[in-house]
PDB file of C-alpha atoms in Angstrom:
ATOM      1  CA  MET A   2     -83.086 122.204  92.456  1.00 56.00           C
ATOM      2  CA  SER A   3     -82.557 120.306  95.711  1.00 65.00           C
ATOM      3  CA  ALA A   4     -85.232 119.206  98.177  1.00 65.00           C
ATOM      4  CA  LEU A   5     -85.081 120.741 101.648  1.00 67.00           C
ATOM      5  CA  LEU A   6     -86.282 118.774 104.648  1.00 65.00           C
ATOM      6  CA  SER A   7     -88.254 120.223 107.556  1.00 73.00           C
ATOM      7  CA  LYS A   8     -85.088 120.968 109.558  1.00 84.00           C
ATOM      8  CA  THR A   9     -81.929 121.996 107.754  1.00 86.00           C
ATOM      9  CA  LEU A  10     -78.645 122.932 109.374  1.00 89.00           C
ATOM     10  CA  VAL A  11     -76.419 125.452 107.537  1.00 89.00           C
ATOM     11  CA  ARG A  12     -72.707 125.769 108.088  1.00 90.00           C
ATOM     12  CA  LEU A  13     -70.870 128.780 106.685  1.00 91.00           C
ATOM     13  CA  ILE A  14     -67.098 129.212 106.721  1.00 92.00           C
ATOM     14  CA  TYR A  15     -65.730 132.585 105.672  1.00 92.00           C
ATOM     15  CA  LYS A  16     -62.941 135.118 106.168  1.00 92.00           C
ATOM     16  CA  ALA A  17     -63.792 138.810 106.058  1.00 90.00           C
ATOM     17  CA  SER A  18     -62.391 142.205 106.935  1.00 88.00           C
ATOM     18  CA  ASP A  19     -63.121 143.701 110.362  1.00 87.00           C
ATOM     19  CA  GLY A  20     -66.635 145.091 110.594  1.00 86.00           C
ATOM     20  CA  ILE A  21     -68.019 142.816 107.881  1.00 87.00           C
ATOM     21  CA  THR A  22     -70.774 140.294 108.629  1.00 87.00           C
ATOM     22  CA  VAL A  23     -71.734 137.458 106.314  1.00 90.00           C
ATOM     23  CA  SER A  24     -74.954 135.435 106.262  1.00 90.00           C
ATOM     24  CA  VAL A  25     -76.794 133.039 104.012  1.00 90.00           C
ATOM     25  CA  GLU A  26     -80.172 133.567 102.422  1.00 89.00           C
ATOM     26  CA  LEU A  27     -82.156 130.777 100.709  1.00 86.00           C
ATOM     27  CA  LYS A  28     -84.848 131.041  98.091  1.00 84.00           C
ATOM     28  CA  THR A  29     -87.330 128.192  98.259  1.00 81.00           C
ATOM     29  CA  ALA A  30     -90.470 127.077  96.431  1.00 79.00           C
ATOM     30  CA  PRO A  31     -93.131 124.498  97.344  1.00 77.00           C
ATOM     31  CA  ALA A  32     -92.252 121.110  95.927  1.00 69.00           C
ATOM     32  CA  GLY A  33     -95.333 121.184  93.682  1.00 64.00           C
ATOM     33  CA  LEU A  34     -93.997 124.243  91.867  1.00 56.00           C
ATOM     34  CA  CYS A  35     -90.610 122.807  91.037  1.00 51.00           C
ATOM     35  CA  GLN A  36     -91.688 122.018  87.437  1.00 53.00           C
ATOM     36  CA  ARG A  37     -92.810 125.566  86.778  1.00 51.00           C
ATOM     37  CA  THR A  38     -90.641 128.108  85.008  1.00 47.00           C
ATOM     38  CA  ASP A  39     -91.868 131.102  87.074  1.00 52.00           C
ATOM     39  CA  ASN A  40     -88.745 132.199  88.931  1.00 52.00           C
ATOM     40  CA  HIS A  41     -90.718 134.697  91.011  1.00 52.00           C
ATOM     41  CA  ALA A  42     -92.828 132.039  92.763  1.00 58.00           C
ATOM     42  CA  GLY A  43     -90.164 131.361  95.421  1.00 67.00           C
ATOM     43  CA  THR A  44     -89.874 132.725  98.943  1.00 81.00           C
ATOM     44  CA  SER A  45     -86.677 134.124 100.471  1.00 82.00           C
ATOM     45  CA  VAL A  46     -85.875 132.807 103.948  1.00 83.00           C
ATOM     46  CA  SER A  47     -82.976 133.415 106.275  1.00 84.00           C
ATOM     47  CA  PRO A  48     -81.879 130.597 108.586  1.00 87.00           C
ATOM     48  CA  ALA A  49     -81.798 131.462 112.279  1.00 87.00           C
ATOM     49  CA  THR A  50     -78.232 131.835 113.545  1.00 88.00           C
ATOM     50  CA  LEU A  51     -77.271 129.381 116.270  1.00 88.00           C
ATOM     51  CA  GLU A  52     -75.294 130.904 119.109  1.00 87.00           C
ATOM     52  CA  ASP A  53     -72.031 129.408 120.304  1.00 81.00           C
ATOM     53  CA  GLY A  54     -72.767 126.476 122.600  1.00 84.00           C
ATOM     54  CA  HIS A  55     -76.066 125.537 120.958  1.00 89.00           C
ATOM     55  CA  PRO A  56     -76.496 121.752 121.097  1.00 89.00           C
ATOM     56  CA  LEU A  57     -76.793 121.384 117.309  1.00 86.00           C
ATOM     57  CA  ALA A  58     -73.764 123.557 116.669  1.00 85.00           C
ATOM     58  CA  ASN A  59     -71.773 121.618 119.214  1.00 88.00           C
ATOM     59  CA  GLN A  60     -72.869 118.275 117.727  1.00 87.00           C
ATOM     60  CA  LEU A  61     -71.821 119.267 114.217  1.00 85.00           C
ATOM     61  CA  ALA A  62     -68.563 120.791 115.402  1.00 84.00           C
ATOM     62  CA  GLN A  63     -67.730 117.589 117.233  1.00 85.00           C
ATOM     63  CA  LEU A  64     -68.523 115.439 114.172  1.00 86.00           C
ATOM     64  CA  CYS A  65     -66.256 117.677 112.076  1.00 84.00           C
ATOM     65  CA  GLY A  66     -63.433 117.530 114.631  1.00 78.00           C
ATOM     66  CA  HIS A  67     -63.961 121.132 115.821  1.00 72.00           C
ATOM     67  CA  PHE A  68     -62.595 122.332 112.505  1.00 70.00           C
ATOM     68  CA  LYS A  69     -61.754 126.055 112.722  1.00 73.00           C
ATOM     69  CA  PRO A  70     -58.859 127.163 110.500  1.00 74.00           C
ATOM     70  CA  ALA A  71     -56.872 130.174 111.662  1.00 79.00           C
ATOM     71  CA  GLY A  72     -58.390 133.453 110.557  1.00 82.00           C
ATOM     72  CA  TRP A  73     -61.652 131.924 109.366  1.00 90.00           C
ATOM     73  CA  THR A  74     -65.087 132.247 110.978  1.00 89.00           C
ATOM     74  CA  VAL A  75     -67.429 129.268 111.323  1.00 89.00           C
ATOM     75  CA  ARG A  76     -71.147 130.084 111.669  1.00 90.00           C
ATOM     76  CA  TYR A  77     -74.098 127.689 112.175  1.00 90.00           C
ATOM     77  CA  ALA A  78     -77.734 128.413 111.394  1.00 90.00           C
ATOM     78  CA  GLN A  79     -80.969 126.382 111.301  1.00 90.00           C
ATOM     79  CA  LEU A  80     -83.882 126.574 108.887  1.00 86.00           C
ATOM     80  CA  GLU A  81     -87.281 125.113 109.819  1.00 84.00           C
ATOM     81  CA  LEU A  82     -89.898 124.680 107.066  1.00 78.00           C
ATOM     82  CA  GLN A  83     -93.576 123.852 107.513  1.00 67.00           C
ATOM     83  CA  GLU A  84     -93.996 122.266 104.078  1.00 69.00           C
ATOM     84  CA  CYS A  85     -91.983 120.240 101.606  1.00 70.00           C
ATOM     85  CA  SER A  86     -89.877 122.741  99.626  1.00 75.00           C
ATOM     86  CA  VAL A  87     -87.070 122.820  97.125  1.00 79.00           C
ATOM     87  CA  LEU A  88     -84.060 125.087  97.082  1.00 79.00           C
ATOM     88  CA  THR A  89     -84.031 127.302  93.996  1.00 83.00           C
ATOM     89  CA  GLU A  90     -81.334 129.834  94.878  1.00 86.00           C
ATOM     90  CA  LEU A  91     -78.619 130.357  97.503  1.00 87.00           C
ATOM     91  CA  CYS A  92     -77.469 133.894  98.206  1.00 89.00           C
ATOM     92  CA  ILE A  93     -74.784 135.426 100.406  1.00 90.00           C
ATOM     93  CA  ASN A  94     -75.483 138.670 102.263  1.00 90.00           C
ATOM     94  CA  ILE A  95     -72.480 140.826 103.098  1.00 89.00           C
ATOM     95  CA  GLN A  96     -73.020 143.779 105.412  1.00 87.00           C
ATOM     96  CA  ARG A  97     -70.792 146.377 106.953  1.00 84.00           C
ATOM     97  CA  LYS A  98     -71.283 147.526 110.521  1.00 82.00           C
ATOM     98  CA  GLY A  99     -71.634 151.230 111.186  1.00 76.00           C
ATOM     99  CA  GLU A 100     -72.478 154.076 108.863  1.00 75.00           C
ATOM    100  CA  ALA A 101     -72.606 153.664 105.073  1.00 72.00           C
ATOM    101  CA  ALA A 102     -69.306 154.524 103.447  1.00 73.00           C
ATOM    102  CA  ASP A 103     -67.218 153.583 100.434  1.00 80.00           C
ATOM    103  CA  THR A 104     -64.770 151.354 102.245  1.00 80.00           C
ATOM    104  CA  PRO A 105     -62.753 148.592 100.571  1.00 87.00           C
ATOM    105  CA  PHE A 106     -63.078 145.173 102.174  1.00 86.00           C
ATOM    106  CA  ILE A 107     -62.170 141.539 101.658  1.00 89.00           C
ATOM    107  CA  CYS A 108     -64.541 138.582 101.948  1.00 91.00           C
ATOM    108  CA  ARG A 109     -63.670 134.990 101.129  1.00 92.00           C
ATOM    109  CA  VAL A 110     -66.169 132.150 101.396  1.00 92.00           C
ATOM    110  CA  GLY A 111     -64.602 128.793 102.171  1.00 90.00           C
ATOM    111  CA  GLU A 112     -67.612 126.550 102.415  1.00 89.00           C
ATOM    112  CA  ILE A 113     -71.403 126.525 102.568  1.00 90.00           C
ATOM    113  CA  MET A 114     -72.916 123.239 103.684  1.00 88.00           C
ATOM    114  CA  LEU A 115     -76.621 122.313 104.068  1.00 88.00           C
ATOM    115  CA  LEU A 116     -77.366 119.240 106.132  1.00 86.00           C
ATOM    116  CA  ASP A 117     -80.493 117.402 107.237  1.00 85.00           C
ATOM    117  CA  VAL A 118     -80.620 117.660 111.034  1.00 83.00           C
ATOM    118  CA  ALA A 119     -81.788 114.057 111.206  1.00 80.00           C
ATOM    119  CA  SER A 120     -78.664 112.869 109.355  1.00 80.00           C
ATOM    120  CA  LEU A 121     -76.067 114.158 111.798  1.00 83.00           C
ATOM    121  CA  GLN A 122     -74.308 110.864 112.172  1.00 84.00           C
ATOM    122  CA  ILE A 123     -71.189 109.245 110.807  1.00 83.00           C
ATOM    123  CA  PRO A 124     -71.647 106.603 108.088  1.00 84.00           C
ATOM    124  CA  THR A 125     -71.019 103.072 109.329  1.00 90.00           C
ATOM    125  CA  GLU A 126     -69.299 101.919 106.122  1.00 94.00           C
ATOM    126  CA  GLN A 127     -65.668 100.837 106.355  1.00 96.00           C
ATOM    127  CA  VAL A 128     -62.888 100.820 103.796  1.00 98.00           C
ATOM    128  CA  GLN A 129     -62.638  97.174 102.734  1.00 98.00           C
ATOM    129  CA  ASP A 130     -60.411  94.886 100.654  1.00 98.00           C
ATOM    130  CA  LEU A 131     -57.432  97.269 100.447  1.00 98.00           C
ATOM    131  CA  ARG A 132     -54.965  95.660  98.019  1.00 98.00           C
ATOM    132  CA  ILE A 133     -51.404  96.521  97.000  1.00 98.00           C
ATOM    133  CA  TYR A 134     -50.165  95.377  93.591  1.00 97.00           C
ATOM    134  CA  ASP A 135     -47.886  96.321  90.644  1.00 97.00           C
ATOM    135  CA  VAL A 136     -45.089  96.980  93.157  1.00 96.00           C
ATOM    136  CA  VAL A 137     -41.886  98.413  91.679  1.00 96.00           C
ATOM    137  CA  TRP A 138     -38.769  99.259  93.708  1.00 95.00           C
ATOM    138  CA  LEU A 139     -36.290 101.861  92.476  1.00 93.00           C
ATOM    139  CA  ARG A 140     -33.131 103.457  93.750  1.00 89.00           C
ATOM    140  CA  GLY A 141     -32.639 107.164  93.370  1.00 80.00           C
ATOM    141  CA  ALA A 142     -31.812 110.487  94.988  1.00 69.00           C
ATOM    142  CA  GLY A 143     -33.503 111.282  98.286  1.00 63.00           C
ATOM    143  CA  PRO A 144     -35.166 114.518  99.448  1.00 62.00           C
ATOM    144  CA  SER A 145     -31.770 116.089 100.244  1.00 56.00           C
ATOM    145  CA  MET A 146     -30.752 115.854  96.520  1.00 55.00           C
ATOM    146  CA  GLU A 147     -27.188 115.115  97.555  1.00 54.00           C
ATOM    147  CA  PRO A 148     -25.189 112.907  95.145  1.00 53.00           C
ATOM    148  CA  VAL A 149     -24.336 110.466  97.947  1.00 47.00           C
ATOM    149  CA  SER A 150     -28.005 110.011  98.834  1.00 60.00           C
ATOM    150  CA  SER A 151     -29.369 106.810  97.283  1.00 81.00           C
ATOM    151  CA  CYS A 152     -32.790 106.078  98.718  1.00 90.00           C
ATOM    152  CA  LEU A 153     -35.261 103.252  98.179  1.00 94.00           C
ATOM    153  CA  HIS A 154     -38.434 104.350  96.402  1.00 95.00           C
ATOM    154  CA  LEU A 155     -41.727 102.470  96.443  1.00 97.00           C
ATOM    155  CA  ASN A 156     -44.104 102.533  93.447  1.00 97.00           C
ATOM    156  CA  ALA A 157     -47.351 100.635  93.895  1.00 98.00           C
ATOM    157  CA  THR A 158     -51.056 100.650  93.071  1.00 98.00           C
ATOM    158  CA  LEU A 159     -53.630 100.720  95.848  1.00 99.00           C
ATOM    159  CA  GLN A 160     -57.205  99.644  95.328  1.00 98.00           C
ATOM    160  CA  TRP A 161     -60.075  99.389  97.864  1.00 98.00           C
ATOM    161  CA  LYS A 162     -63.848  99.274  98.262  1.00 98.00           C
ATOM    162  CA  TYR A 163     -65.903 102.155  99.673  1.00 97.00           C
ATOM    163  CA  PRO A 164     -69.159 103.873  98.489  1.00 95.00           C
ATOM    164  CA  THR A 165     -67.824 106.826  96.400  1.00 92.00           C
ATOM    165  CA  LYS A 166     -71.175 108.590  96.591  1.00 92.00           C
ATOM    166  CA  LEU A 167     -70.405 109.361 100.263  1.00 91.00           C
ATOM    167  CA  ILE A 168     -66.962 110.923  99.782  1.00 93.00           C
ATOM    168  CA  ARG A 169     -65.263 114.083  98.701  1.00 92.00           C
ATOM    169  CA  HIS A 170     -61.929 112.295  98.395  1.00 96.00           C
ATOM    170  CA  PHE A 171     -59.676 109.849 100.178  1.00 98.00           C
ATOM    171  CA  LYS A 172     -56.475 110.674 102.010  1.00 98.00           C
ATOM    172  CA  VAL A 173     -53.615 108.222 101.441  1.00 98.00           C
ATOM    173  CA  TYR A 174     -51.006 107.850 104.241  1.00 99.00           C
ATOM    174  CA  TRP A 175     -47.980 105.671 105.013  1.00 98.00           C
ATOM    175  CA  ARG A 176     -45.918 104.979 108.104  1.00 97.00           C
ATOM    176  CA  ARG A 177     -43.010 102.801 109.157  1.00 96.00           C
ATOM    177  CA  LEU A 178     -43.989  99.938 111.474  1.00 96.00           C
ATOM    178  CA  ARG A 179     -40.661  98.151 111.893  1.00 93.00           C
ATOM    179  CA  GLY A 180     -37.074  98.184 110.647  1.00 86.00           C
ATOM    180  CA  PRO A 181     -34.382  98.409 109.643  1.00 85.00           C
ATOM    181  CA  ASP A 182     -33.299  99.368 113.193  1.00 84.00           C
ATOM    182  CA  PRO A 183     -35.571  97.445 115.650  1.00 81.00           C
ATOM    183  CA  ARG A 184     -34.768  99.946 118.388  1.00 85.00           C
ATOM    184  CA  ILE A 185     -36.664 102.735 116.607  1.00 88.00           C
ATOM    185  CA  PRO A 186     -40.406 102.828 117.450  1.00 91.00           C
ATOM    186  CA  PRO A 187     -43.098 102.940 114.760  1.00 92.00           C
ATOM    187  CA  GLY A 188     -43.459 106.245 112.948  1.00 93.00           C
ATOM    188  CA  GLN A 189     -46.408 108.625 112.617  1.00 96.00           C
ATOM    189  CA  LEU A 190     -48.784 108.676 109.656  1.00 97.00           C
ATOM    190  CA  VAL A 191     -47.470 110.780 106.772  1.00 98.00           C
ATOM    191  CA  LEU A 192     -49.750 112.080 104.060  1.00 98.00           C
ATOM    192  CA  VAL A 193     -48.901 110.756 100.581  1.00 98.00           C
ATOM    193  CA  GLY A 194     -51.696 112.333  98.548  1.00 98.00           C
ATOM    194  CA  ARG A 195     -55.423 112.426  97.727  1.00 98.00           C
ATOM    195  CA  ALA A 196     -57.473 109.969  95.694  1.00 98.00           C
ATOM    196  CA  TYR A 197     -60.772 110.839  94.006  1.00 97.00           C
ATOM    197  CA  SER A 198     -61.706 107.231  93.242  1.00 97.00           C
ATOM    198  CA  ASN A 199     -61.071 103.825  94.808  1.00 98.00           C
ATOM    199  CA  LEU A 200     -57.689 103.603  93.014  1.00 98.00           C
ATOM    200  CA  TYR A 201     -54.392 105.342  93.684  1.00 98.00           C
ATOM    201  CA  ARG A 202     -50.871 104.995  92.331  1.00 98.00           C
ATOM    202  CA  VAL A 203     -48.055 105.604  94.823  1.00 98.00           C
ATOM    203  CA  THR A 204     -44.994 106.945  92.961  1.00 97.00           C
ATOM    204  CA  GLU A 205     -41.430 107.381  94.183  1.00 95.00           C
ATOM    205  CA  LEU A 206     -42.311 107.197  97.863  1.00 96.00           C
ATOM    206  CA  VAL A 207     -39.061 107.200  99.896  1.00 95.00           C
ATOM    207  CA  VAL A 208     -39.206 104.312 102.374  1.00 95.00           C
ATOM    208  CA  PRO A 209     -36.792 102.829 104.963  1.00 94.00           C
ATOM    209  CA  GLU A 210     -34.053 100.470 103.956  1.00 93.00           C
ATOM    210  CA  PRO A 211     -34.817  96.737 104.071  1.00 94.00           C
ATOM    211  CA  PRO A 212     -35.640  94.689 105.977  1.00 93.00           C
ATOM    212  CA  SER A 213     -38.683  96.776 106.942  1.00 94.00           C
ATOM    213  CA  LEU A 214     -42.396  96.705 107.485  1.00 96.00           C
ATOM    214  CA  ILE A 215     -44.519  99.675 106.430  1.00 97.00           C
ATOM    215  CA  GLU A 216     -48.240 100.396 106.506  1.00 98.00           C
ATOM    216  CA  LEU A 217     -50.418 102.085 103.873  1.00 98.00           C
ATOM    217  CA  VAL A 218     -53.616 103.690 105.116  1.00 98.00           C
ATOM    218  CA  ILE A 219     -56.773 105.041 103.402  1.00 98.00           C
ATOM    219  CA  GLU A 220     -58.941 107.662 105.184  1.00 98.00           C
ATOM    220  CA  PRO A 221     -62.342 108.507 103.687  1.00 96.00           C
ATOM    221  CA  VAL A 222     -63.217 112.225 103.722  1.00 94.00           C
ATOM    222  CA  ILE A 223     -66.993 112.281 103.392  1.00 91.00           C
ATOM    223  CA  ARG A 224     -69.099 114.954 101.780  1.00 88.00           C
ATOM    224  CA  LYS A 225     -70.703 116.016 105.067  1.00 85.00           C
ATOM    225  CA  GLY A 226     -67.295 116.957 106.459  1.00 84.00           C
ATOM    226  CA  PHE A 227     -67.591 114.495 109.403  1.00 87.00           C
ATOM    227  CA  LEU A 228     -64.445 112.809 110.638  1.00 91.00           C
ATOM    228  CA  VAL A 229     -64.503 109.065 110.022  1.00 93.00           C
ATOM    229  CA  PRO A 230     -63.110 107.100 112.993  1.00 93.00           C
ATOM    230  CA  GLU A 231     -59.795 105.403 112.375  1.00 95.00           C
ATOM    231  CA  SER A 232     -61.442 102.034 113.041  1.00 95.00           C
ATOM    232  CA  GLN A 233     -63.235 102.484 109.697  1.00 96.00           C
ATOM    233  CA  TRP A 234     -60.113 103.373 107.651  1.00 98.00           C
ATOM    234  CA  GLY A 235     -58.430 100.886 105.387  1.00 98.00           C
ATOM    235  CA  ARG A 236     -54.991  99.510 106.362  1.00 98.00           C
ATOM    236  CA  ARG A 237     -52.548  97.153 104.693  1.00 98.00           C
ATOM    237  CA  SER A 238     -48.983  96.339 105.736  1.00 97.00           C
ATOM    238  CA  LEU A 239     -46.147  95.680 103.300  1.00 97.00           C
ATOM    239  CA  SER A 240     -43.070  93.712 104.315  1.00 96.00           C
ATOM    240  CA  TYR A 241     -39.897  93.707 102.196  1.00 95.00           C
ATOM    241  CA  THR A 242     -36.330  92.462 102.341  1.00 93.00           C
ATOM    242  CA  GLU A 243     -33.153  93.089 100.425  1.00 89.00           C
ATOM    243  CA  ASP A 244     -34.040  90.317  97.965  1.00 87.00           C
ATOM    244  CA  THR A 245     -37.546  91.643  97.185  1.00 84.00           C
ATOM    245  CA  THR A 246     -36.272  95.147  96.406  1.00 77.00           C
ATOM    246  CA  GLN A 247     -33.651  94.066  93.864  1.00 70.00           C
TER     247      GLN A 247
END
């Protein structure tokens, strides 16, 4: 059971066949009944759908970076409670528009998120103390898999500090800052992988030839789905020469 606050915002992401509508129904019980075993003591409530353009829907969409994957529907709803309650069940209602008929359909649920309206803000914590150690350089075939291709591979352990209770996972990126050709501008961030703790091992990452300067970046992906500003990400540069990669 989870406690529900007086104002709860619900975000539902789904993909369904034409003519199919999807909504969320919650079963709640007064907080004083949470120790009882009577499953029939709860009350079913349906959050009120927020229309497009509603201030709360706009605020959450902005915090999440206006996330709307192709082919998926994003719906927002709000639940207001007059007393302290706990969530005992969460149900999904699937309805078909028009007359009743045996018609096959598809419905996929991507995410159901319940948020306290008062908590619609990005955490202020920053990724701190990003360290790079146990660095190993190797030579091997590049992405082209051609025999003549002998690329430089970076293997290294990354460790940092950030409250893991806030996150779903971390995204690990890298980019070239400088070298070996000084005429080439810095590159864009490239995703390396995901980390589910404050530790990640980079393996066989193809990097530019020495002398070069690269940057490794850690982006927190928090449970609420809000985008964390880049100013709060962790960054550490790594410089290397021909001698250090031998």
